[in-house]
Amino acid sequence: QKEVEQNSGPLSVPEGAIASLNCTYSDRGSQSFFWYRQYSGKSPELIMFIYSNGDKEDGRFTAQLNKASQYVSLLIRDSQPSDSATYLCAVNMIAGGTSYGKLTFGQGTILTVHP
Amino acid sequence: DAGVTQSPTHLIKTRGQQVTLRCSPKSGHDTVSWYQQALGQGPQFIFQYYEEEERQRGNFPDRFSGHQFPNYSSELNVNALLLGDSALYLCASSWDQALNEQFFGPGTRLTVL
């Protein structure tokens, strides 16, 4: 079992729709969860992070965390063609009591928003 | 305010050679982490430097080593290059008191022939 799993996609949604991206993780001790966006040929860009169970909203983006199910998701409302990118889920796992911010990434989900 | 910078942008080496990649963190940041991203995969943690010491390490062989300088900039060294070392090497900087906010540099694309 991979430590952080994402559906590689591609996920295709029409412009204006809601895109839903999902991620599961294996370490129950994980504390922080991140979503990064990566355009082709570029480096990852932090979209948002979440610590607590529930929802966290930032503009068109909503992160949802369910620690009991070891599941985190990202919703993108009113999707735009410029949102087309690879979305990386990352988890800050605890090893030996400390993590120092080490991020464990999933393989990423390719999102395509078509006009 | 300059963001994270990395050099060089691209690099081509042959098997067995050695390579040094460089990273300057964002202003105000004191912690540098290095990641390797193979094509089609998520980044993998190599190691992290803080106060000029390697603080944490991922599952990478000793061929991968690093250094952090007093000005917080960092180098990643890879010896005895293998074809499988071809990847995008990413540097991420953060502030030790806010390690959750890591900002990535543009990366160095290494090709090993």
Coordinates of C-alpha atoms in Angstrom, one line a residue:
Chain A
Q1 CA 0.0 0.0 0.0
K2 CA 1.3 3.4 -1.0
E3 CA 1.7 5.9 1.8
V4 CA -0.3 8.6 -0.1
E5 CA -2.6 7.5 -2.9
Q6 CA -4.3 9.6 -5.6
N7 CA -6.2 8.6 -8.7
S8 CA -3.8 9.6 -11.5
G9 CA -6.7 10.5 -13.8
P10 CA -7.0 12.3 -16.1
L11 CA -10.0 13.9 -14.6
S12 CA -11.9 16.0 -17.2
V13 CA -14.6 18.5 -16.2
P14 CA -16.4 21.2 -18.2
E15 CA -15.7 24.9 -17.5
G16 CA -17.8 26.1 -14.6
A17 CA -18.2 22.7 -13.0
I18 CA -17.0 21.5 -9.7
A19 CA -13.8 19.4 -9.8
S20 CA -13.4 16.9 -7.0
L21 CA -9.9 15.5 -6.3
N22 CA -9.3 12.8 -3.7
C23 CA -6.5 11.4 -1.7
T24 CA -6.0 8.7 1.0
Y25 CA -3.1 8.2 3.3
S26 CA -1.8 5.3 5.4
D27 CA -0.3 6.9 8.5
R28 CA -2.9 7.6 11.2
G29 CA -0.5 9.8 13.0
S30 CA -0.3 12.3 10.1
Q31 CA -1.0 15.8 11.2
S32 CA -1.0 18.1 8.3
F33 CA -2.3 17.8 4.7
F34 CA -1.5 19.9 1.7
W35 CA -2.7 20.4 -1.8
Y36 CA -0.2 21.6 -4.4
R37 CA -0.8 22.5 -8.1
Q38 CA 1.8 21.8 -10.7
Y39 CA 1.6 23.1 -14.2
S40 CA 3.5 21.1 -16.9
G41 CA 7.2 21.8 -16.7
K42 CA 6.9 24.0 -13.5
S43 CA 7.4 23.4 -9.8
P44 CA 4.6 22.7 -7.3
E45 CA 2.7 25.7 -5.9
L46 CA 1.0 25.5 -2.6
I47 CA -2.8 25.9 -2.8
M48 CA -3.8 25.3 0.8
F49 CA -3.3 23.1 3.8
I50 CA -5.6 21.7 6.5
Y51 CA -5.0 20.3 10.0
S52 CA -8.4 19.7 11.5
N53 CA -11.3 17.5 10.5
G54 CA -13.9 19.3 8.4
D55 CA -13.8 21.8 5.6
K56 CA -11.5 24.8 4.9
E57 CA -12.4 27.2 2.2
D58 CA -10.1 29.6 0.3
G59 CA -11.7 31.3 -2.7
R60 CA -12.8 28.7 -5.2
F61 CA -11.0 26.0 -3.3
T62 CA -12.3 23.9 -0.4
A63 CA -10.2 21.2 1.3
Q64 CA -12.0 18.5 3.2
L65 CA -10.3 16.3 5.8
N66 CA -11.7 13.1 7.5
K67 CA -9.0 11.7 9.8
A68 CA -11.1 8.7 10.8
S69 CA -11.3 7.6 7.1
Q70 CA -7.8 8.8 6.4
Y71 CA -9.1 10.8 3.5
V72 CA -8.6 14.3 2.2
S73 CA -10.1 16.0 -0.8
L74 CA -10.0 19.2 -2.8
L75 CA -13.0 20.8 -4.4
I76 CA -12.5 23.4 -7.1
R77 CA -15.7 25.4 -7.8
D78 CA -16.4 27.2 -11.1
S79 CA -13.5 25.4 -12.7
Q80 CA -11.6 27.3 -15.3
P81 CA -9.3 26.1 -18.2
S82 CA -6.4 27.8 -16.3
D83 CA -7.0 25.2 -13.5
S84 CA -5.8 22.5 -15.8
A85 CA -2.8 21.1 -14.1
T86 CA -1.6 18.2 -12.0
Y87 CA -2.8 18.4 -8.4
L88 CA -0.5 16.8 -5.8
C89 CA -1.7 15.7 -2.3
A90 CA 1.0 15.8 0.3
V91 CA 1.0 14.6 3.9
N92 CA 3.2 15.6 6.8
M93 CA 3.8 12.2 8.5
I94 CA 5.3 11.6 11.9
A95 CA 8.3 9.4 12.2
G96 CA 9.7 8.8 15.7
G97 CA 7.8 11.6 17.1
T98 CA 9.0 14.4 14.8
S99 CA 8.4 15.2 11.1
Y100 CA 10.2 18.5 10.7
G101 CA 7.9 19.2 7.7
K102 CA 8.9 16.2 5.6
L103 CA 6.2 15.9 3.0
T104 CA 5.1 12.6 1.5
F105 CA 3.4 13.1 -1.9
G106 CA 0.9 11.2 -3.9
Q107 CA 1.6 10.7 -7.6
G108 CA -0.8 13.5 -8.5
T109 CA -4.1 13.7 -10.4
I110 CA -4.1 15.3 -13.8
L111 CA -7.1 17.7 -14.2
T112 CA -8.3 19.0 -17.5
V113 CA -11.0 21.7 -17.6
H114 CA -12.4 22.0 -21.1
P115 CA -14.3 25.1 -22.4
Chain B
D1 CA 11.2 39.8 -2.2
A2 CA 13.0 37.1 -4.1
G3 CA 11.5 33.7 -4.0
V4 CA 13.4 30.4 -3.9
T5 CA 16.0 30.2 -6.6
Q6 CA 17.8 27.2 -8.0
S7 CA 20.7 26.8 -10.4
P8 CA 21.3 25.5 -12.9
T9 CA 18.0 25.2 -14.7
H10 CA 19.0 22.2 -16.8
L11 CA 22.0 19.9 -16.7
I12 CA 23.2 17.0 -18.7
K13 CA 25.6 14.5 -17.3
T14 CA 26.9 11.0 -18.1
R15 CA 26.8 8.0 -15.9
G16 CA 29.4 7.9 -13.2
Q17 CA 29.8 11.7 -13.1
Q18 CA 29.2 13.9 -10.1
V19 CA 26.8 16.8 -10.0
T20 CA 26.2 19.8 -7.6
L21 CA 22.9 21.6 -7.6
R22 CA 22.3 24.9 -5.7
C23 CA 19.4 26.5 -3.9
S24 CA 18.9 29.9 -2.3
P25 CA 15.9 30.0 0.0
K26 CA 13.2 32.7 0.2
S27 CA 14.1 35.7 2.3
G28 CA 13.5 35.0 6.0
H29 CA 13.5 31.2 5.6
D30 CA 16.1 29.1 7.4
T31 CA 15.2 25.5 6.4
V32 CA 15.9 23.9 3.1
S33 CA 14.4 20.6 1.9
W34 CA 15.4 18.7 -1.3
Y35 CA 13.0 16.6 -3.3
Q36 CA 13.4 14.4 -6.4
Q37 CA 10.6 14.2 -8.9
A38 CA 10.7 11.6 -11.6
L39 CA 8.5 12.0 -14.7
G40 CA 4.9 11.3 -13.9
Q41 CA 5.5 10.9 -10.2
G42 CA 5.1 13.1 -7.1
P43 CA 8.2 14.6 -5.5
Q44 CA 10.2 12.3 -3.1
F45 CA 11.9 13.7 0.0
I46 CA 15.7 13.4 -0.1
F47 CA 16.7 15.4 3.0
Q48 CA 16.3 18.6 5.0
Y49 CA 18.9 21.0 6.3
Y50 CA 18.6 23.3 9.2
E51 CA 21.3 25.2 11.1
E52 CA 23.8 23.7 8.6
E53 CA 23.0 20.2 9.7
E54 CA 21.1 17.4 7.9
R55 CA 18.1 17.1 10.2
Q56 CA 16.1 14.4 8.4
R57 CA 16.7 12.1 5.5
G58 CA 14.5 10.1 3.1
N59 CA 15.2 6.7 1.5
F60 CA 18.1 7.8 -0.7
P61 CA 21.6 6.2 -0.9
D62 CA 24.7 7.9 0.5
R63 CA 25.5 9.0 -3.1
F64 CA 23.2 11.9 -2.3
S65 CA 24.7 14.4 0.1
G66 CA 24.2 18.0 0.9
H67 CA 25.3 21.1 2.6
Q68 CA 23.9 24.2 4.1
F69 CA 25.8 27.4 4.3
P70 CA 25.6 30.1 7.0
N71 CA 23.5 32.3 4.7
Y72 CA 21.0 29.3 4.6
S73 CA 21.6 28.5 0.9
S74 CA 22.1 24.8 0.2
E75 CA 23.8 22.4 -2.2
L76 CA 22.8 18.9 -3.3
N77 CA 25.6 16.7 -4.5
V78 CA 25.0 13.4 -6.3
N79 CA 28.0 11.1 -6.9
A80 CA 28.4 8.2 -9.3
L81 CA 25.3 9.2 -11.4
L82 CA 23.0 6.5 -12.6
L83 CA 20.5 6.7 -15.5
G84 CA 17.7 6.5 -12.8
D85 CA 18.9 9.8 -11.3
S86 CA 17.4 11.7 -14.2
A87 CA 14.7 13.8 -12.7
L88 CA 13.5 17.2 -11.6
Y89 CA 15.3 18.2 -8.4
L90 CA 13.3 20.6 -6.3
C91 CA 14.4 22.7 -3.4
A92 CA 11.8 23.8 -0.9
S93 CA 12.4 26.5 1.7
S94 CA 10.5 27.2 4.9
W95 CA 10.9 28.9 8.3
D96 CA 11.6 26.5 11.1
Q97 CA 8.7 27.9 13.1
A98 CA 6.3 27.4 10.2
L99 CA 7.5 24.2 8.5
N100 CA 4.1 23.6 7.0
E101 CA 4.5 26.4 4.5
Q102 CA 7.1 25.1 2.1
F103 CA 7.8 27.1 -1.1
F104 CA 9.3 25.3 -4.0
G105 CA 11.9 26.7 -6.3
P106 CA 11.7 26.3 -10.1
G107 CA 13.8 23.1 -10.0
T108 CA 16.8 21.8 -11.8
R109 CA 16.2 19.3 -14.6
L110 CA 19.0 16.7 -14.5
T111 CA 19.4 14.3 -17.5
V112 CA 21.9 11.4 -17.1
L113 CA 23.0 9.8 -20.4

